mmCIF file of C-alpha atoms in Angstrom:
data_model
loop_
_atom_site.group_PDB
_atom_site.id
_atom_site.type_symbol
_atom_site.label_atom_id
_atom_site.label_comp_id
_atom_site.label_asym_id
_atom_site.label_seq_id
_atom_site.Cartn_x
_atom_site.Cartn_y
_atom_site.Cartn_z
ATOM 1 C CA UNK A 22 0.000 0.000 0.000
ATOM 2 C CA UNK A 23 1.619 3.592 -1.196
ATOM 3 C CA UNK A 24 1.575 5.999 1.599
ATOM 4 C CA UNK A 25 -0.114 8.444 0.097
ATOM 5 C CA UNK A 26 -2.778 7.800 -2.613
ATOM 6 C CA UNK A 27 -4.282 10.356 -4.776
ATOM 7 C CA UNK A 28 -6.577 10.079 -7.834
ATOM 8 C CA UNK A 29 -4.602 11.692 -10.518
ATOM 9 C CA UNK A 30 -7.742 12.943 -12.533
ATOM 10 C CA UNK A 31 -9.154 14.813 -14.442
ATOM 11 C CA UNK A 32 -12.095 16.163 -12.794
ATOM 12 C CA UNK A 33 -14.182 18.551 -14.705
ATOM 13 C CA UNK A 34 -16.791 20.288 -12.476
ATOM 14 C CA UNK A 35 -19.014 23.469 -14.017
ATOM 15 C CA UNK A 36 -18.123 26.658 -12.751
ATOM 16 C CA UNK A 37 -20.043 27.613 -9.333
ATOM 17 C CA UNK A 38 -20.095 24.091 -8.621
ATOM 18 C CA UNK A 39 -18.530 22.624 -5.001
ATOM 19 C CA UNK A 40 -15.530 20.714 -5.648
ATOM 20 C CA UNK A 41 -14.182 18.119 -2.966
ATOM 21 C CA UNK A 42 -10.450 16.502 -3.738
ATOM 22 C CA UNK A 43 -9.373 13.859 -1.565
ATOM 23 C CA UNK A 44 -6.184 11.806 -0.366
ATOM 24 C CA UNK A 45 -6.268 8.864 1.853
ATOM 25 C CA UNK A 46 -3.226 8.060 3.684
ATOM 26 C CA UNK A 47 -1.342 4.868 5.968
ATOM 27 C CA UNK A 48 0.977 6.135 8.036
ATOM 28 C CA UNK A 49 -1.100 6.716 11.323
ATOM 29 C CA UNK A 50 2.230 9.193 12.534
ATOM 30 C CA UNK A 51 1.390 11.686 10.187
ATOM 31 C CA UNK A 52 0.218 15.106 12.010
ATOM 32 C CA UNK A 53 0.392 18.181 9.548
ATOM 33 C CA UNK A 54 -1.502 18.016 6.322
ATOM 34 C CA UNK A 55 -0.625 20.541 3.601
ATOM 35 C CA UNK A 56 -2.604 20.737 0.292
ATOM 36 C CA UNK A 57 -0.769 22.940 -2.571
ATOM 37 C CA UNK A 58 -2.143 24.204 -6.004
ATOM 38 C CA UNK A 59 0.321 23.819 -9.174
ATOM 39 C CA UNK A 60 -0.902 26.043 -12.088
ATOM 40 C CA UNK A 61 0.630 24.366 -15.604
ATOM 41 C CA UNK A 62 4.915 24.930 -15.807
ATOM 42 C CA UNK A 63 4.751 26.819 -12.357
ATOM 43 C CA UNK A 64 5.995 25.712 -8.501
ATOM 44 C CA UNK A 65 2.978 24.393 -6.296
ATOM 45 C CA UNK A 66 2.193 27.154 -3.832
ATOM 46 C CA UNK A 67 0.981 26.283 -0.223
ATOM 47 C CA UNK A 68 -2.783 26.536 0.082
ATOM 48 C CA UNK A 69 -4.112 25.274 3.331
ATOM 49 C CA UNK A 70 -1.823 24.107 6.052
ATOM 50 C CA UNK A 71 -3.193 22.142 9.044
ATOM 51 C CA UNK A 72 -2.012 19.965 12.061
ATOM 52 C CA UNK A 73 -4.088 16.721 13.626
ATOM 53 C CA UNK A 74 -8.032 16.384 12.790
ATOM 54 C CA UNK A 75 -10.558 19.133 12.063
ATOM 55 C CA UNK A 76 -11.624 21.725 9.887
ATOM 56 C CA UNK A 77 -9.799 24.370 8.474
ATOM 57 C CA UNK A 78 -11.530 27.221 6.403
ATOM 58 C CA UNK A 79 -10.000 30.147 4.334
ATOM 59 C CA UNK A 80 -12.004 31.940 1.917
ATOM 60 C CA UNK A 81 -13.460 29.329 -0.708
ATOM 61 C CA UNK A 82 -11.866 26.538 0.504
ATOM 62 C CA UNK A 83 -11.915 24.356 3.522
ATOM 63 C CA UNK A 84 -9.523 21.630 4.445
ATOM 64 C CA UNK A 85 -10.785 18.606 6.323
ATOM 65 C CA UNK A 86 -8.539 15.991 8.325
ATOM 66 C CA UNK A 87 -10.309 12.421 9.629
ATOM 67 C CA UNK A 88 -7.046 11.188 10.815
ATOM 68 C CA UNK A 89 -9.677 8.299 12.092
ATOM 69 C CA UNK A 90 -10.344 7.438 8.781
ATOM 70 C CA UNK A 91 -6.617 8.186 7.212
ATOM 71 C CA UNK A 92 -8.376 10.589 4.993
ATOM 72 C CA UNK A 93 -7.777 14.342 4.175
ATOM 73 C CA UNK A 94 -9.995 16.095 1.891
ATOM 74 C CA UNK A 95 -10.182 19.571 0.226
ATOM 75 C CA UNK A 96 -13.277 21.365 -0.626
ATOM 76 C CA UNK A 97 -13.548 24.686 -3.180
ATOM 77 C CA UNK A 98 -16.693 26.520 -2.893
ATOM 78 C CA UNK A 99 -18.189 28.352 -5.681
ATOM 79 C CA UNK A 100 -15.028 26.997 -8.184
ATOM 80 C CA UNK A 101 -14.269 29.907 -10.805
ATOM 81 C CA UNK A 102 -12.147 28.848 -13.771
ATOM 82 C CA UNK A 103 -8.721 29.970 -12.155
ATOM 83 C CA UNK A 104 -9.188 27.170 -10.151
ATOM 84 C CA UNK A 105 -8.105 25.310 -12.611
ATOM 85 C CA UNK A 106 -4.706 23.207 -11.315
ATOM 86 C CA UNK A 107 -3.463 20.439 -10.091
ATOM 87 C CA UNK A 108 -3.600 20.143 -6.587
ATOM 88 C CA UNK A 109 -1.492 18.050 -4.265
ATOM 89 C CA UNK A 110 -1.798 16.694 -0.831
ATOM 90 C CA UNK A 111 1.277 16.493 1.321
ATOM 91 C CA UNK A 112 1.820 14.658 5.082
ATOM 92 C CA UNK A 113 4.565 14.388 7.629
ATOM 93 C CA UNK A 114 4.923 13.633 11.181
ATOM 94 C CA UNK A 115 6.263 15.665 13.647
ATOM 95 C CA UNK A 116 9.811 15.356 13.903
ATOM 96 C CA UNK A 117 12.210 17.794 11.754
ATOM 97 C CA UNK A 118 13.696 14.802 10.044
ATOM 98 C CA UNK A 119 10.519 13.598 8.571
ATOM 99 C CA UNK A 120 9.825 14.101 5.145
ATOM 100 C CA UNK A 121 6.866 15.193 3.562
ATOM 101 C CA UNK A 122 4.964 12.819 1.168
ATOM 102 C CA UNK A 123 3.371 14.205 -1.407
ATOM 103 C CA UNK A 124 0.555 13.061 -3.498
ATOM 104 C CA UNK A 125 0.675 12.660 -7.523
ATOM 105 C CA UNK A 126 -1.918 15.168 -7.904
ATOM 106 C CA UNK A 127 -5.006 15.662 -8.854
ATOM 107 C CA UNK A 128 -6.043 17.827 -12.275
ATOM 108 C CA UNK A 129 -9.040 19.872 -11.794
ATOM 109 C CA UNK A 130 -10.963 21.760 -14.681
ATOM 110 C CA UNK A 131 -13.126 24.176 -13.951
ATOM 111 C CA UNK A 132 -15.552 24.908 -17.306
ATOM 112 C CA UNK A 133 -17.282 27.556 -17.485
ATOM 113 C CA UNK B 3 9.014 40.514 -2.372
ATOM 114 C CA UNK B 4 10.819 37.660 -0.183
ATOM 115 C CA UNK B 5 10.586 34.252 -2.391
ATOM 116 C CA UNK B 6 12.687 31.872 -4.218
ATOM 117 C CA UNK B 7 14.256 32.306 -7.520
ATOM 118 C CA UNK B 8 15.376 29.843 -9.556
ATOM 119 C CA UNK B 9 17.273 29.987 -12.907
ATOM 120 C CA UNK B 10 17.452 29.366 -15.893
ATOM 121 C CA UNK B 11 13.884 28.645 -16.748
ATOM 122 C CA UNK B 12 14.776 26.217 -19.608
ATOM 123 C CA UNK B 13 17.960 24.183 -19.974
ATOM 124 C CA UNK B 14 19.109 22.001 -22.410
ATOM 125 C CA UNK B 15 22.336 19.550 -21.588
ATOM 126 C CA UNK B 16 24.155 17.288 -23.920
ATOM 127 C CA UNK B 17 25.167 14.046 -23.343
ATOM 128 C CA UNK B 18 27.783 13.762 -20.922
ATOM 129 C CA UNK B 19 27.946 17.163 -19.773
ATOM 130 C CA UNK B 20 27.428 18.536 -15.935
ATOM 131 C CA UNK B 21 24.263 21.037 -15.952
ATOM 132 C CA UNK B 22 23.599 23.143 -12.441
ATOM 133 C CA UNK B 23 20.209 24.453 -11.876
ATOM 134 C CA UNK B 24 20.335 27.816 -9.251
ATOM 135 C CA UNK B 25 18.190 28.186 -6.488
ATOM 136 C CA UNK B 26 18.440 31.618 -4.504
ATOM 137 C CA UNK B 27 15.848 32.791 -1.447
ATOM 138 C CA UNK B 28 15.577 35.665 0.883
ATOM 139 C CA UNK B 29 12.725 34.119 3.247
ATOM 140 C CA UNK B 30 15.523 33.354 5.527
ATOM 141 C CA UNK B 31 14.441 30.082 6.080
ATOM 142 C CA UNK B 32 17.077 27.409 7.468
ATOM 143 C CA UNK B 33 15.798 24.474 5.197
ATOM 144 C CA UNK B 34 15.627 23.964 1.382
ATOM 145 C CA UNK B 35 15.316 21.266 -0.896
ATOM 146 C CA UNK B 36 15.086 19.815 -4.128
ATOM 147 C CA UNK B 37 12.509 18.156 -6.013
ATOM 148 C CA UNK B 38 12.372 16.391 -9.327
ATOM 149 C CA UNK B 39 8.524 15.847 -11.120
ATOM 150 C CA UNK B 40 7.828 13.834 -13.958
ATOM 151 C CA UNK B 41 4.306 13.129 -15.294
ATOM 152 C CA UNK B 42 2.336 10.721 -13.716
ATOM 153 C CA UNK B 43 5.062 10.103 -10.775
ATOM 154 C CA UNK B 44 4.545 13.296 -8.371
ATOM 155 C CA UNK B 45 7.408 15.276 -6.708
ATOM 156 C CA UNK B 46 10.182 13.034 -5.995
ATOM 157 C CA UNK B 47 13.169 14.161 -3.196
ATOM 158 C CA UNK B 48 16.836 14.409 -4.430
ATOM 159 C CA UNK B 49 18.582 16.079 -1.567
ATOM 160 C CA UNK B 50 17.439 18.167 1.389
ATOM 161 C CA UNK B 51 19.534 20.804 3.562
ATOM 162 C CA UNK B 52 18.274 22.259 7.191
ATOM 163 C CA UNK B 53 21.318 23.881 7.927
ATOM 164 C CA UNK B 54 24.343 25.598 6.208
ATOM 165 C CA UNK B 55 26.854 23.200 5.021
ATOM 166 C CA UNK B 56 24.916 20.518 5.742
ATOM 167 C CA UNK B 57 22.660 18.340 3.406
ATOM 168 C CA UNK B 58 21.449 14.962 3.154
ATOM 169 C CA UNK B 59 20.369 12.640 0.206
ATOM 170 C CA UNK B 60 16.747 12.146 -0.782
ATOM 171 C CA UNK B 61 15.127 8.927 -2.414
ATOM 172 C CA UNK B 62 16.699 9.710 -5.732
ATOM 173 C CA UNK B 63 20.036 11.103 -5.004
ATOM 174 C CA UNK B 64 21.716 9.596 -7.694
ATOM 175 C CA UNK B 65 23.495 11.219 -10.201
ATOM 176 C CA UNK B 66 23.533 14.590 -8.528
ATOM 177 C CA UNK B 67 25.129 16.908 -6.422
ATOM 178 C CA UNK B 68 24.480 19.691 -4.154
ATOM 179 C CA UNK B 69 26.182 22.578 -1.555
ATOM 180 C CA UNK B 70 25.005 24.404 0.879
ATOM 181 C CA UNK B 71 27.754 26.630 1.195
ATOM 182 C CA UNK B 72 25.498 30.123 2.236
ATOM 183 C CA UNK B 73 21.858 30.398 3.351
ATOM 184 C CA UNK B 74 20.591 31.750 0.733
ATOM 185 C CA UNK B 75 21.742 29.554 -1.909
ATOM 186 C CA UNK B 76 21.519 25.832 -2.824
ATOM 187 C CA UNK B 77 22.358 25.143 -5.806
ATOM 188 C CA UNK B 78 22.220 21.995 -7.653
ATOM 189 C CA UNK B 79 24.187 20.441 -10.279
ATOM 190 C CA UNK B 80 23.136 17.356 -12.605
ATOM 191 C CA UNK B 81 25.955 15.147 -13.597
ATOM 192 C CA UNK B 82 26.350 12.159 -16.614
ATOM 193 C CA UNK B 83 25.772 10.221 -14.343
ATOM 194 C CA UNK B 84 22.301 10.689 -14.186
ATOM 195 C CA UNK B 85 20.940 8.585 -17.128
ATOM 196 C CA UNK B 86 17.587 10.742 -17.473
ATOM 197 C CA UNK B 87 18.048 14.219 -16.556
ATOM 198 C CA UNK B 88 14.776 15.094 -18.445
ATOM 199 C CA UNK B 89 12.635 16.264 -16.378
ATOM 200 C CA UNK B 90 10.928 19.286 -14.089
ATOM 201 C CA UNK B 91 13.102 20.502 -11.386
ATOM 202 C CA UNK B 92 11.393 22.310 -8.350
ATOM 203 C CA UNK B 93 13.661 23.852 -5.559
ATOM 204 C CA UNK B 94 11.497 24.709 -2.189
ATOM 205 C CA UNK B 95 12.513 26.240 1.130
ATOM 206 C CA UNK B 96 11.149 26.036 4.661
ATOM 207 C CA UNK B 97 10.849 27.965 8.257
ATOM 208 C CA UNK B 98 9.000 25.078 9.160
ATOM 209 C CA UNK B 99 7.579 21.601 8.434
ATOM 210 C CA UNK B 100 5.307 21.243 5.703
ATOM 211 C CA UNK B 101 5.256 24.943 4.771
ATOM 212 C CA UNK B 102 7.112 24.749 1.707
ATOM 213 C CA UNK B 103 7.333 27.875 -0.908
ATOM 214 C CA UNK B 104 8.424 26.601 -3.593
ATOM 215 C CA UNK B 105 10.248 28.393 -6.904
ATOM 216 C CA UNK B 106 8.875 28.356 -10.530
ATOM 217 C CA UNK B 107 10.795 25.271 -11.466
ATOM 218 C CA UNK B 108 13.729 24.747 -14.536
ATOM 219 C CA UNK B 109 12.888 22.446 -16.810
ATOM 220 C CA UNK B 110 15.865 20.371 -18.081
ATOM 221 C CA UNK B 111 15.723 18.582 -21.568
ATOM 222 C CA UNK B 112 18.989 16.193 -22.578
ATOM 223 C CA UNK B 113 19.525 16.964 -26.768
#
């Protein structure tokens, strides 16, 4: 079993429309959760950053962490077409020597 | 604007020849590190540094090279002996874990 597994996509959703982007995970000693956005031939860029279970909410999106479940999801409220990315989970435990797994991505197209 | 520059955009390396990709940041931040993506296979580690002259190798390490020699600056340099070079680089820093910014990425191609 991968330690992180994402569904690579694509997932076209009509502008307006909720969007939810998940990751499920195996490693019960992860604790922060990261998801990042990659527009085409750029650098991801941090987008919501959170540590142990709950909610997280900032602006259209809201970041949700069942670390019961091993699942992390992401959900973008009213998507407009610059939402249109790839977006990656990440995970890592505590410790400063623990790396962060990412995800492969997931390609989301918003039409509009 | 604190961020992370890297250069050049494109690249293009020959057979046999040495290539180093720059990666410059005024954020400060103690830790930086380098990433390689290819389609399909998500970011992939090479090496990682959390402290000036001092860096450690990732999960695909070989074939390159790295220094930390200032702060600000961790540059990294593709040798022949890394038998696919073509890909995406991504270079990243850190003040903490997880919170990664990350630069706009060179993209190597081997002609």
């Amino acid at each position: 079993q991968k330690e992180v597994e994402q569904d690579p996509g694509p997932l076209s959703v009509p502008e307006g429309a909720i969007v939810s982007l998940n990751c499920t995970y195996s490693n019960s000693a992860f604790q922060y959760f990261m998801w990042y956005r990659q527009y085409s031939r750029k650098g991801p860029e941090l987008l919501m950053y959170t540590y142990s279970s709950g909610n997280k909410e900032d602006g259209r999106f809201t970041a949700q962490v069942d670390k019961s479940s091993k699942y992390i999801s992401l959900f973008i409220r009213d998507s407009q077409p610059s939402d249109s990315a790839t977006y990656l989970c990440a995970m890592s435990g505590v410790n400063r020597d623990d790396k962060i797994i990412f995800g492969k991505g997931t390609r989301l197209h918003i039409l509009p | 604007d604190g961020g992370i520059t890297q250069s050049p955009k494109y690249l293009f390396r020959k057979e046999g020849q040495n290539v180093t990709l720059s990666c410059e940041q005024n954020l400060n931040h103690d830790a930086m590190y380098w990433y390689r993506q290819d389609p399909g296979q998500g970011l992939r580690l090479i090496y990682y540094s959390q402290i000036v002259n001092d860096f450690q190798k990732g999960d695909i390490a070989e074939g390159y090279s790295v220094s930390r020699e200032k702060k600000e600056s961790f540059p990294l340099t593709v040798t022949s002996a890394q038998k696919n070079p073509t890909a995406f680089y991504l270079c990243a820093s850190s003040p903490q874990q997880g919170r990664y910014t990350f630069g706009s990425g060179t993209r190597l191609t081997v002609v």
